[in-house]
Short mmCIF file of C-alpha atoms and ligand atoms in Angstrom, two decimals:
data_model
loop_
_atom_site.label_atom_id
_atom_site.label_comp_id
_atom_site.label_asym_id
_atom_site.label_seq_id
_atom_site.Cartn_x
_atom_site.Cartn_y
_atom_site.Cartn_z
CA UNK A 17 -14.16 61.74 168.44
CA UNK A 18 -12.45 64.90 167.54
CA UNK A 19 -12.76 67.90 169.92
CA UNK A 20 -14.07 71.13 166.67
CA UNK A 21 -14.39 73.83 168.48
CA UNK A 22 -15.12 77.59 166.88
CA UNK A 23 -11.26 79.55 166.73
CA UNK A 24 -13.21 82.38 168.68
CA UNK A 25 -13.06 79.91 171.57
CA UNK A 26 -9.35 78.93 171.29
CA UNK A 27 -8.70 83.07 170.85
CA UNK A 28 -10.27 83.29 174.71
CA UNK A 29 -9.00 79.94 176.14
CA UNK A 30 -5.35 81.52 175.44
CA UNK A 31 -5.94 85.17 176.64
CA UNK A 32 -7.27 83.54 180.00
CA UNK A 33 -4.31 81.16 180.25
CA UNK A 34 -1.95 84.15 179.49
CA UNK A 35 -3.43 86.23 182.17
CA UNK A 36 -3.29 83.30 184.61
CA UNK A 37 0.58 82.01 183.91
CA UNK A 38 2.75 84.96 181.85
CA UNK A 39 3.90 87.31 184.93
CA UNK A 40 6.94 89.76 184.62
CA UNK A 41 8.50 91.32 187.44
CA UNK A 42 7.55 94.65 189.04
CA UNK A 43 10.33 96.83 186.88
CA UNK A 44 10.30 100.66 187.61
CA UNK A 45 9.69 102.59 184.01
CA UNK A 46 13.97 103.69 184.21
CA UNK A 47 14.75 100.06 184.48
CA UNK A 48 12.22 99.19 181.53
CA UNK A 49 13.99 102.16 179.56
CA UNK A 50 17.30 100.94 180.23
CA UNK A 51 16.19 97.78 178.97
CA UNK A 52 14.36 98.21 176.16
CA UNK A 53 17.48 100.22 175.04
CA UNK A 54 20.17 96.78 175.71
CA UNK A 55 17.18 94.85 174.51
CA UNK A 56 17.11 96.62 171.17
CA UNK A 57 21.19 97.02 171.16
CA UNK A 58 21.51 93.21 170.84
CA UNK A 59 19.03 93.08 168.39
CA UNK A 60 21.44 95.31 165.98
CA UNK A 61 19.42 98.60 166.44
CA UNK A 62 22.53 100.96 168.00
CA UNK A 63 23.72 103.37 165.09
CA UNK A 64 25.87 104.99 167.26
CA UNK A 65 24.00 107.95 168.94
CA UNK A 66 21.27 108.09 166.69
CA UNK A 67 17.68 106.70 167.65
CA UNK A 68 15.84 107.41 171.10
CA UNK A 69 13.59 105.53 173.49
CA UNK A 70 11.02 108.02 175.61
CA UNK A 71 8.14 106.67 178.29
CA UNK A 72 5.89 109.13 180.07
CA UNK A 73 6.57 109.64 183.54
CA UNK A 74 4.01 109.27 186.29
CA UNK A 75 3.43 113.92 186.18
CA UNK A 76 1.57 114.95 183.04
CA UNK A 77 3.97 116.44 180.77
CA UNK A 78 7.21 114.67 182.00
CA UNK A 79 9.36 111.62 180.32
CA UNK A 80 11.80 109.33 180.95
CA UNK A 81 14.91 108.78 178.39
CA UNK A 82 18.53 107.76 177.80
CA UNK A 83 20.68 110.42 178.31
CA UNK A 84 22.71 112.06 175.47
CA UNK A 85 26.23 110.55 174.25
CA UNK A 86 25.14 107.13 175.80
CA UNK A 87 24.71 104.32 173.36
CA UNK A 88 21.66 101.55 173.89
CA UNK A 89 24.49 99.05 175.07
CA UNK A 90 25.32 101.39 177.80
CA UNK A 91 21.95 101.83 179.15
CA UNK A 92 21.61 101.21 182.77
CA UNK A 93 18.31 102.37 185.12
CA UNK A 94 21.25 105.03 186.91
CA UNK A 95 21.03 106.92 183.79
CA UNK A 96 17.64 107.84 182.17
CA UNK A 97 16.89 110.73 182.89
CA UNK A 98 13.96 113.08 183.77
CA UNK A 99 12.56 115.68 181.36
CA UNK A 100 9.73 118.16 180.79
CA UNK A 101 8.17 119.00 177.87
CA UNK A 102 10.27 121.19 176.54
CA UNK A 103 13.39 119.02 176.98
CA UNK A 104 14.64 120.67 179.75
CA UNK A 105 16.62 118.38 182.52
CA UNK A 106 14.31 117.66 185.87
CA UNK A 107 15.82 114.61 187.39
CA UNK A 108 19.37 112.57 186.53
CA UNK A 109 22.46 113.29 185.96
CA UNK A 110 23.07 113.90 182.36
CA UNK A 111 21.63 115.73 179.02
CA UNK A 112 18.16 115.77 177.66
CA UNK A 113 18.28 114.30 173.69
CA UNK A 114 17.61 117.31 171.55
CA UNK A 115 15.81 114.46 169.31
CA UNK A 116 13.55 113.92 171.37
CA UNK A 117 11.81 117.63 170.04
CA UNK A 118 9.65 115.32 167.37
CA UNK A 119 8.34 112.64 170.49
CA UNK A 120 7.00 115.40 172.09
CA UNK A 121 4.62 116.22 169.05
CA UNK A 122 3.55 112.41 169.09
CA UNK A 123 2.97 112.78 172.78
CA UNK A 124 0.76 115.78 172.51
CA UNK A 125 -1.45 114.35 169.88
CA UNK A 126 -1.84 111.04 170.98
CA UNK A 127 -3.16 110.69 174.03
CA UNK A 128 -2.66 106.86 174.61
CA UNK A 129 0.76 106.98 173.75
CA UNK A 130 2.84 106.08 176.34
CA UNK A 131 6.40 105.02 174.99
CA UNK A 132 7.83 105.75 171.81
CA UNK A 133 10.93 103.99 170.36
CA UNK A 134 12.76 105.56 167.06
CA UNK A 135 16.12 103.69 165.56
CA UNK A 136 18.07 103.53 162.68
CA UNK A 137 18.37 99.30 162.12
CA UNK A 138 19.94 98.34 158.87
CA UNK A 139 16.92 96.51 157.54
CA UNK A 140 14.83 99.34 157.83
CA UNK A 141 17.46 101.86 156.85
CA UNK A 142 17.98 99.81 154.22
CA UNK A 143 14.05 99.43 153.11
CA UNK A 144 13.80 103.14 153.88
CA UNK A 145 15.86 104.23 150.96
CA UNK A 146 14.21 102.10 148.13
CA UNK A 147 10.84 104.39 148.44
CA UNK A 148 8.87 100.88 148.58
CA UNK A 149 6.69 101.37 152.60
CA UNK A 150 7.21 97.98 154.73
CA UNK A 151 5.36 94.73 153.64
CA UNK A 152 3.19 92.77 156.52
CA UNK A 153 2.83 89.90 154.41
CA UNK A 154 4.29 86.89 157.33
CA UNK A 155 2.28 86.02 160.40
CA UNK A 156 5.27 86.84 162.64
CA UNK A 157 5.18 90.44 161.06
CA UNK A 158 1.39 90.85 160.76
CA UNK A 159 1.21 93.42 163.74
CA UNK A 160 2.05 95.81 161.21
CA UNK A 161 -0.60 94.88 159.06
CA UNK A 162 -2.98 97.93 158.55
CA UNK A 163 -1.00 99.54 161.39
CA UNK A 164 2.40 100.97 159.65
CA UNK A 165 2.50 104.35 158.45
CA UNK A 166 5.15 105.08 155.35
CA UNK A 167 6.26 109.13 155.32
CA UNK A 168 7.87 109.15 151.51
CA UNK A 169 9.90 112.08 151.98
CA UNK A 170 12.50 112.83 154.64
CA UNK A 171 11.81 116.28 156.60
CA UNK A 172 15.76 116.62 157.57
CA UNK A 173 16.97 115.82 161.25
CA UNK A 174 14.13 115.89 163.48
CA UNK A 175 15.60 118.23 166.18
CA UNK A 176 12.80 121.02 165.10
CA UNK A 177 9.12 121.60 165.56
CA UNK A 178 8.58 121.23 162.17
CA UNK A 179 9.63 118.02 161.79
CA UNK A 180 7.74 117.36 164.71
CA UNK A 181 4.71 117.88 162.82
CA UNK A 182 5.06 116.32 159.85
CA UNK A 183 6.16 112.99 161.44
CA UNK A 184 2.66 112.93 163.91
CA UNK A 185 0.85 113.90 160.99
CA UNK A 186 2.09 110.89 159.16
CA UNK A 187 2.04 108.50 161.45
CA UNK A 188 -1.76 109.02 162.19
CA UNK A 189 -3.64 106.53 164.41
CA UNK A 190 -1.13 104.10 163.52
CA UNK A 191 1.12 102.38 165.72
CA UNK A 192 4.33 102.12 163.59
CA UNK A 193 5.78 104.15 160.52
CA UNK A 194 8.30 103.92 158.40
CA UNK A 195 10.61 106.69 157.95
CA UNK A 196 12.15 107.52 154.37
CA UNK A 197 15.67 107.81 154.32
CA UNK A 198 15.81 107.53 158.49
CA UNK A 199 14.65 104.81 159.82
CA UNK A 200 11.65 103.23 162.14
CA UNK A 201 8.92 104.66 164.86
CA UNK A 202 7.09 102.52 167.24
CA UNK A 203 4.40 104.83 169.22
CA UNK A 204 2.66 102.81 171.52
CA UNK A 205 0.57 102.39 174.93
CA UNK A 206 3.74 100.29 176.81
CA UNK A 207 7.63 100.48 176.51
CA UNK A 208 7.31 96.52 176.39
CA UNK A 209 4.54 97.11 173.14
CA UNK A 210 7.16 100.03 171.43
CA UNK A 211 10.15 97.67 171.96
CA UNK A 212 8.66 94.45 170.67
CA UNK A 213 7.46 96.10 167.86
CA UNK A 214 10.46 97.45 166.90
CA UNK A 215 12.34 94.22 167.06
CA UNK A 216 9.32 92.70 164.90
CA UNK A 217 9.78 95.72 162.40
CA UNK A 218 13.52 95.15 161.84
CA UNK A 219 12.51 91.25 161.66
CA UNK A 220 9.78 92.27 159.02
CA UNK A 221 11.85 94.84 156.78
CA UNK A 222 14.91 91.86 156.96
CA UNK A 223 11.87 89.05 155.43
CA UNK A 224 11.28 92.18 152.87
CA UNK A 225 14.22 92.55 151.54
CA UNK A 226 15.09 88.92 151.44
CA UNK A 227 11.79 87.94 149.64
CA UNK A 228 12.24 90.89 147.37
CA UNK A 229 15.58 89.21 146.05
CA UNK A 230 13.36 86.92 144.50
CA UNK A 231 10.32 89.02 143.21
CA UNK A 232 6.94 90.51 144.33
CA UNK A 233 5.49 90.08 147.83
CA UNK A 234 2.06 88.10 147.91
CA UNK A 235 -0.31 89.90 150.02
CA UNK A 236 -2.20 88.22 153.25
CA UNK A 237 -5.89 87.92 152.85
CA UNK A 238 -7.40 90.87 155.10
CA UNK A 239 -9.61 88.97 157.85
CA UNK A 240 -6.80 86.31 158.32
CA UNK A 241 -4.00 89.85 158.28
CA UNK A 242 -6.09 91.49 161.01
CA UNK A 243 -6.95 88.07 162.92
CA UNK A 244 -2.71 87.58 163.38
CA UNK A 245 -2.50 91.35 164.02
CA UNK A 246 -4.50 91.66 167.11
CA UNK A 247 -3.02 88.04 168.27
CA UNK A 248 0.43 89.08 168.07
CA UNK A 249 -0.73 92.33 169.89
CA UNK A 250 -2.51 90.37 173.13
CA UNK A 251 -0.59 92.21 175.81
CA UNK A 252 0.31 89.24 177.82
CA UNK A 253 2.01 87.82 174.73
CA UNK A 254 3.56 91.44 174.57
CA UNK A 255 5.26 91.34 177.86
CA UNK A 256 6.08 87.64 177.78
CA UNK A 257 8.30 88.68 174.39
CA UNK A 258 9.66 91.68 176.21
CA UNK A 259 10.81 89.53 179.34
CA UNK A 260 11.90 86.87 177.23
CA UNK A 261 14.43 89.27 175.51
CA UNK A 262 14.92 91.18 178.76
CA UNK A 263 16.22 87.87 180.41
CA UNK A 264 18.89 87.67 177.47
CA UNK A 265 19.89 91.14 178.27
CA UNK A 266 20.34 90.43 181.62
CA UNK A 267 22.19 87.10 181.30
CA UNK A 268 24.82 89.25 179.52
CA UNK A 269 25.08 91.99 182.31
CA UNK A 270 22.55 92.26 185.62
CA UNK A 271 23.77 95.94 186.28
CA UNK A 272 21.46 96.79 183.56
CA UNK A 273 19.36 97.53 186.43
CA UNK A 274 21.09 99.44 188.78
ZN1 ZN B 6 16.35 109.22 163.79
#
């Protein structure tokens, strides 16, 4: 006889077995920078300097990030540096991303947030410029269902306060926004959550584009959108994707950690 169980109890039986079998190694918060930023390099997100990748450090009101003139494929845990809130340099050799100015204004606002990730990827470039927001409408992509601000109009560089503003305000309680005419924001509780999510955003703005080549975008039904959502979100899934890119970043070059 067939085993019919309610889904509720599959949902549990896999968050158990997650807890019990994904494990990651013990990575310090510089070495998850470092490779969130080769992580997201080999996933096509480097636009030369642009785009930034902060993490709270352990004292209130300090963060970890690449330092300036580095590109993501030249991240390495030796240099991420240590800033305060007001950008200045407290730890590393190196310079602290004027960039960064608009993170901070995410940071102050959102308590839980604990990593943010911003690039420039040419999907999301791309969608960014046609004034449509992004499209959750594929289970692989549904994390951004409900959960993906759109700001419509571009503020200018974001090295200012003001821009600061506008871009918290937008983004809300949401974990991810689209950025018009810029580019993509992951604000999240884990480095492992922001960078996932922004490979899954590039993914999702890529399936946009391509199923806009051949007309309108049929919409998920809500209950089954939000079910998919908060499964793709299950943390241990989370940090299983992370290491599973993270081992392809490290087949490639090991001194990522160093
Ligand atoms: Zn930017």
């Amino acid at each position: 006889m067939a085993i019919v169980r309610p889904k509720e109890a599959y949902h549990e039986r896999t968050t158990r077995e997650m807890s019990a079998h994904l494990r990651t190694p013990e990575w310090s918060t510089r070495q998850k920078v470092a490779l969130a930023c080769r992580i997201l390099a080999d996933e096509g997100h480097e636009s030369a300097l642009a785009g930034q990748i902060t993490v709270r450090a352990e004292k209130p009101g300090t963060y970890w990030m690449l330092s300036f003139g580095l590109g993501f494929d030249e991240a390495q845990a030796a240099n991420i540096v240590l800033c305060d809130d007001d950008l200045n340099l407290l730890e590393g050799d190196g310079m602290v991303n004027p960039s960064n100015r608009f993170h901070l204004w995410i940071y102050r606002h959102r308590p839980s947030v604990n990593a943010i990730v911003h690039t420039h990827p040419p999907y999301c470039s791309a969608l960014s410029i046609t004034g449509e927001p992004l499209e959750a409408a594929h289970m692989d992509t549904a994390m951004f269902y409900d959960d993906c601000a759109y700001l419509p109009h571009w503020p200018g560089p974001p090295i200012g306060d003001e821009e600061g503003e506008i871009i918290h305000n937008a983004l809300g309680d949401n974990r991810s926004i689209l950025l018009a005419h810029h580019g993509q924001l992951c604000a999240c509780t884990t480095i492992e959550e922001a960078a996932v999510l922004s490979i899954f955003i590039e993914r999702a703005a890529r399936m946009q584009l391509l199923a806009r080549a051949l007309g309108p975008i049929r919409k998920l039904e809500p209950a089954l959108a939000k079910e998919a959502h908060d499964y793709r979100l299950k943390p241990k899934a989370v940090g299983a994707t992370f290491h599973y890119f993270a081992r392809r970043v490290l087949r490639k070059d090991a001194g990522v950690l160093e």
